[in-house]
Tab-separated table of C-alpha atoms in Angstrom:
chain	number	residue	atom	x	y	z
A	825	CYS	CA	-42.555	71.794	11.137
A	826	SER	CA	-44.087	74.755	9.497
A	827	PRO	CA	-47.818	75.154	10.361
A	828	SER	CA	-48.303	77.183	7.239
A	829	PHE	CA	-47.441	74.080	5.087
A	830	LEU	CA	-50.258	72.028	6.506
A	831	GLN	CA	-52.665	74.914	6.164
A	832	THR	CA	-52.085	74.853	2.439
A	833	LEU	CA	-53.184	71.295	2.388
A	834	SER	CA	-56.275	71.373	4.647
A	835	PRO	CA	-58.259	73.840	6.795
A	836	PRO	CA	-57.398	74.433	10.403
A	837	LEU	CA	-57.559	71.162	12.291
A	838	ASN	CA	-59.147	70.738	15.634
A	839	SER	CA	-61.019	73.992	15.110
A	840	LYS	CA	-63.863	73.271	17.386
A	841	LYS	CA	-65.632	76.562	16.732
A	842	SER	CA	-65.491	76.175	13.003
A	843	VAL	CA	-66.826	72.612	12.977
A	844	THR	CA	-69.653	73.075	15.466
A	845	THR	CA	-70.616	76.400	13.984
A	846	LEU	CA	-70.863	75.029	10.457
A	847	LEU	CA	-72.854	71.965	11.653
A	848	ASN	CA	-75.135	73.885	14.014
A	849	ALA	CA	-75.882	76.440	11.292
A	850	LYS	CA	-77.829	73.741	9.497
A	851	LYS	CA	-80.316	73.766	12.367
A	852	SER	CA	-80.790	77.314	13.544
A	853	GLY	CA	-81.424	78.054	17.196
A	854	ALA	CA	-80.260	74.673	18.382
A	855	THR	CA	-78.094	75.070	21.474
A	856	LYS	CA	-77.772	71.842	23.488
A	857	LYS	CA	-75.542	70.510	26.057
A	858	LYS	CA	-72.899	68.245	24.529
A	859	LYS	CA	-73.373	65.097	26.576
A	860	THR	CA	-77.091	65.076	26.915
A	861	PRO	CA	-77.901	64.910	23.149
A	862	ALA	CA	-75.318	62.106	22.733
A	863	LYS	CA	-77.071	59.914	25.332
A	864	ASN	CA	-80.573	60.544	24.052
A	865	SER	CA	-79.994	60.728	20.303
A	866	SER	CA	-77.242	58.299	19.481
A	867	SER	CA	-79.636	55.534	18.778
A	868	SER	CA	-81.313	54.960	15.501
A	869	GLY	CA	-84.737	53.408	15.084
A	870	GLY	CA	-85.775	50.605	12.780
A	871	GLY	CA	-84.745	50.897	9.156
A	872	GLY	CA	-81.791	53.135	9.988
A	873	GLY	CA	-83.829	56.245	10.908
A	874	PHE	CA	-83.565	58.448	13.903
A	875	GLY	CA	-86.143	56.796	16.195
A	876	SER	CA	-86.426	56.778	19.955
A	877	SER	CA	-83.829	55.138	22.127
A	878	THR	CA	-83.968	51.368	22.634
A	879	SER	CA	-82.518	49.029	25.196
A	880	ASN	CA	-78.789	48.861	25.807
A	881	ASP	CA	-78.750	45.379	24.281
A	882	ASP	CA	-79.993	46.749	20.908
A	883	THR	CA	-77.367	47.467	18.230
A	884	SER	CA	-78.867	50.937	17.921
A	885	ASN	CA	-77.282	51.976	21.208
A	886	LYS	CA	-73.869	51.063	19.780
A	887	VAL	CA	-73.970	52.633	16.307
A	888	ARG	CA	-74.177	56.208	15.101
A	889	SER	CA	-75.663	55.876	11.645
A	890	VAL	CA	-77.646	57.637	8.972
A	891	SER	CA	-80.726	56.622	7.032
A	892	GLY	CA	-79.764	58.133	3.709
A	893	TYR	CA	-77.657	61.037	2.555
A	894	THR	CA	-80.049	63.907	1.658
A	895	GLY	CA	-79.521	65.803	4.913
A	896	SER	CA	-80.342	62.896	7.165
A	897	GLY	CA	-76.784	62.800	8.491
A	898	THR	CA	-76.885	66.323	9.836
A	899	LYS	CA	-78.215	65.505	13.303
A	900	PRO	CA	-75.935	62.511	14.125
A	901	LEU	CA	-73.002	64.429	12.700
A	902	ARG	CA	-73.683	67.389	14.911
A	903	ILE	CA	-74.035	65.025	17.976
A	904	ALA	CA	-70.805	63.261	17.057
A	905	ALA	CA	-68.917	66.601	16.730
A	906	ASN	CA	-70.243	67.852	20.038
A	907	THR	CA	-69.292	64.639	21.816
A	908	PHE	CA	-65.810	64.849	20.228
A	909	ASP	CA	-65.319	68.390	21.463
A	910	ALA	CA	-66.257	67.466	25.026
A	911	LEU	CA	-63.940	64.389	25.025
A	912	ARG	CA	-61.073	66.297	23.445
A	913	LYS	CA	-61.421	69.049	26.031
A	914	LYS	CA	-61.183	66.512	28.860
A	915	HIS	CA	-58.514	64.207	27.544
A	916	GLY	CA	-56.532	65.923	24.784
A	917	LYS	CA	-55.031	64.112	21.880
A	918	ASP	CA	-54.498	60.930	23.947
A	919	CYS	CA	-58.122	60.006	23.391
A	920	THR	CA	-58.091	60.672	19.703
A	921	CYS	CA	-57.008	59.050	16.435
A	922	ASP	CA	-56.885	60.507	12.914
A	923	ILE	CA	-59.043	58.963	10.240
A	924	TYR	CA	-58.405	58.476	6.511
A	925	VAL	CA	-60.497	57.009	3.748
A	926	ARG	CA	-59.249	55.291	0.623
A	927	SER	CA	-61.077	54.154	-2.521
A	928	PRO	CA	-59.079	51.384	-4.186
A	929	SER	CA	-61.244	51.783	-7.317
A	930	ASN	CA	-60.144	55.534	-7.512
A	931	ASP	CA	-56.537	55.203	-6.443
A	932	ALA	CA	-54.925	52.225	-4.676
A	933	GLN	CA	-52.596	54.402	-2.631
A	934	ILE	CA	-54.194	57.777	-1.885
A	935	CYS	CA	-55.621	58.093	1.587
A	936	TRP	CA	-57.837	61.139	2.224
A	937	PHE	CA	-57.854	62.720	5.709
A	938	VAL	CA	-61.523	62.925	6.780
A	939	GLY	CA	-61.363	63.940	10.433
A	940	LYS	CA	-60.669	62.625	13.921
A	941	VAL	CA	-62.382	60.252	16.304
A	942	ALA	CA	-62.344	60.517	20.135
A	943	ARG	CA	-63.261	58.054	22.827
A	944	GLU	CA	-63.926	58.200	26.570
A	945	VAL	CA	-60.962	56.812	28.439
A	946	ASP	CA	-62.102	57.528	31.971
A	947	ALA	CA	-63.867	54.418	33.314
A	948	GLU	CA	-65.627	56.552	35.885
A	949	ALA	CA	-67.186	58.829	33.267
A	950	LEU	CA	-68.581	56.171	30.907
A	951	VAL	CA	-72.172	56.089	29.582
A	952	GLY	CA	-71.637	52.390	28.669
A	953	ARG	CA	-70.012	49.681	30.706
A	954	SER	CA	-66.664	49.349	29.021
A	955	VAL	CA	-63.956	51.707	27.878
A	956	PRO	CA	-64.043	51.879	24.064
A	957	SER	CA	-61.010	50.830	22.089
A	958	GLU	CA	-59.865	52.930	19.147
A	959	MET	CA	-61.178	50.292	16.756
A	960	GLU	CA	-64.605	50.349	18.471
A	961	ALA	CA	-64.724	54.132	18.332
A	962	VAL	CA	-64.259	54.031	14.548
A	963	LEU	CA	-66.438	50.946	13.850
A	964	SER	CA	-69.391	52.395	15.718
A	965	GLN	CA	-69.288	55.485	13.509
A	966	LYS	CA	-68.132	53.906	10.282
A	967	ARG	CA	-71.373	54.458	8.342
A	968	LEU	CA	-71.546	58.111	9.401
A	969	ILE	CA	-67.888	58.838	8.533
A	970	LEU	CA	-68.088	57.133	5.106
A	971	GLU	CA	-71.408	58.790	4.193
A	972	TYR	CA	-69.921	62.144	5.088
A	973	ALA	CA	-66.640	61.474	3.263
A	974	LYS	CA	-68.149	60.261	0.008
A	975	ASN	CA	-71.228	62.572	-0.187
A	976	GLN	CA	-70.047	65.846	1.334
A	977	LEU	CA	-66.289	66.030	1.743
A	978	ARG	CA	-64.805	64.458	-1.362
A	979	PRO	CA	-67.378	62.951	-3.746
A	980	GLN	CA	-64.930	63.513	-6.666
A	981	ASN	CA	-62.669	60.719	-5.439
A	982	LEU	CA	-64.857	58.810	-2.909
A	983	GLY	CA	-68.359	59.038	-4.215
A	984	GLY	CA	-70.394	57.614	-7.095
A	985	PRO	CA	-68.491	54.854	-8.951
A	986	TYR	CA	-65.667	55.138	-6.439
A	987	SER	CA	-67.863	54.591	-3.351
A	988	LYS	CA	-67.664	50.767	-3.452
A	989	HIS	CA	-65.261	49.032	-1.098
A	990	LEU	CA	-64.182	52.216	0.654
A	991	GLU	CA	-61.426	51.602	3.314
A	992	LEU	CA	-61.088	53.341	6.719
A	993	TRP	CA	-57.571	53.723	8.175
A	994	MET	CA	-56.462	54.984	11.523
A	995	ALA	CA	-53.368	57.022	12.477
A	996	PRO	CA	-52.172	58.375	15.840
A	997	GLY	CA	-54.028	61.454	16.997
A	998	ASP	CA	-52.749	64.813	15.663
A	999	SER	CA	-50.214	63.095	13.417
A	1000	GLU	CA	-51.131	64.908	10.224
A	1001	MET	CA	-47.713	66.511	9.799
A	1002	ASP	CA	-45.918	63.193	10.500
A	1003	ALA	CA	-48.239	61.531	7.991
A	1004	VAL	CA	-47.320	64.080	5.395
A	1005	GLN	CA	-43.605	63.463	6.104
A	1006	ASN	CA	-44.078	59.649	5.741
A	1007	LYS	CA	-43.135	59.103	9.416
A	1008	VAL	CA	-46.263	57.117	10.510
A	1009	SER	CA	-47.958	53.988	9.213
A	1010	PHE	CA	-51.753	53.503	9.255
A	1011	ILE	CA	-53.872	50.761	10.731
A	1012	LYS	CA	-56.743	49.414	8.623
A	1013	VAL	CA	-60.167	49.372	10.283
A	1014	ASP	CA	-61.453	45.778	9.971
A	1015	GLY	CA	-64.579	44.215	11.462
A	1016	SER	CA	-68.197	45.205	11.828
A	1017	THR	CA	-70.596	46.417	14.497
A	1018	LYS	CA	-70.862	42.776	15.613
A	1019	ASP	CA	-67.398	43.151	17.020
A	1020	LEU	CA	-68.405	45.874	19.469
A	1021	SER	CA	-68.204	44.718	23.068
A	1022	GLU	CA	-71.378	44.100	25.033
A	1023	GLY	CA	-70.844	47.064	27.315
A	1024	PHE	CA	-70.011	49.518	24.512
A	1025	SER	CA	-72.073	52.707	24.060
A	1026	VAL	CA	-71.724	55.054	21.092
A	1027	SER	CA	-72.371	57.926	23.483
A	1028	ASP	CA	-68.766	57.376	24.709
A	1029	VAL	CA	-67.253	58.220	21.274
A	1030	GLY	CA	-67.308	61.181	18.935
A	1031	TYR	CA	-66.301	62.274	15.434
A	1032	ASN	CA	-64.807	65.580	14.346
A	1033	PRO	CA	-65.315	65.872	10.527
A	1034	GLU	CA	-62.821	67.460	8.274
A	1035	ILE	CA	-64.320	70.497	6.512
A	1036	TYR	CA	-62.955	71.977	3.258
A	1037	VAL	CA	-62.922	75.687	2.633
A	1038	GLY	CA	-61.982	77.843	-0.409
A	1039	ASP	CA	-59.924	76.049	-3.122
A	1040	GLU	CA	-60.020	72.807	-1.179
A	1041	ILE	CA	-63.654	72.241	-2.094
A	1042	LYS	CA	-62.491	71.844	-5.676
A	1043	ASP	CA	-58.893	70.654	-5.255
A	1044	GLY	CA	-59.262	68.562	-2.104
A	1045	GLY	CA	-57.421	68.768	1.200
A	1046	LEU	CA	-54.859	66.661	3.013
A	1047	ARG	CA	-54.141	63.229	1.447
A	1048	VAL	CA	-51.154	60.965	1.663
A	1049	LEU	CA	-49.849	57.846	-0.075
A	1050	ARG	CA	-49.808	54.464	1.716
A	1051	ASP	CA	-49.398	50.878	0.411
A	1052	GLU	CA	-51.843	48.104	0.993
A	1053	GLU	CA	-50.376	47.559	4.497
A	1054	GLY	CA	-50.739	51.227	5.427
A	1055	VAL	CA	-46.940	51.799	5.232
A	1056	PRO	CA	-45.632	55.058	3.498
A	1057	VAL	CA	-44.674	54.382	-0.155
A	1058	LYS	CA	-41.797	56.832	0.042
A	1059	ALA	CA	-39.022	57.465	2.496
A	1060	ALA	CA	-39.491	59.737	5.498
A	1061	TYR	CA	-38.255	63.366	5.258
A	1062	ASP	CA	-38.372	66.599	7.154
A	1063	ILE	CA	-40.169	69.524	5.575
A	1064	ASN	CA	-37.723	72.134	6.835
A	1065	GLN	CA	-34.686	70.372	5.399
């Protein structure tokens, strides 16, 4: 595979410095430990705001959400990115999955790459009481991911009239090149926060948002075609052939 090919489609992936730098720039002078903020700030108060932490039995301990879109997602997005960085450093790609968003009302087949999700896989290092599944890692951050995707990353195709019935799809971690070459199928994210296990904690998962630079802001970044089952619509191929 030629790394330069993927770079023409999207900015450098897994660039922890670029993601955290851009997010932290929104709040100058904020330098916090990665795990501590996730524990203390992952909960949202009543009405979807960023209130104080509540008991472990409350849904707010399980969901990383936003209360609107005018800047309100900056703090939880930064926490999610910092948590992702810490988990990725510990466990590598085995703890991650790639995330795509599709708007059937915009295009029934185009799936836009919107970032990566990571989860704690070490039972001895959990904040919660159960190891998160990949599905739980995405469901618990679904609102945050979709708000970011439709309002900041790609509003041209995912926002406004195209924001209804947005779909989230998962792919194996670091499989962008295989996705481009039609070598991997996607798994649709189904369910709701009610499906999160009793021992789940959102502090055990993170999200690394895709960030567009340069021409990508206008033209868009990495996107691929998949059918309604998440299967490539065209045959697999090798870029270097």
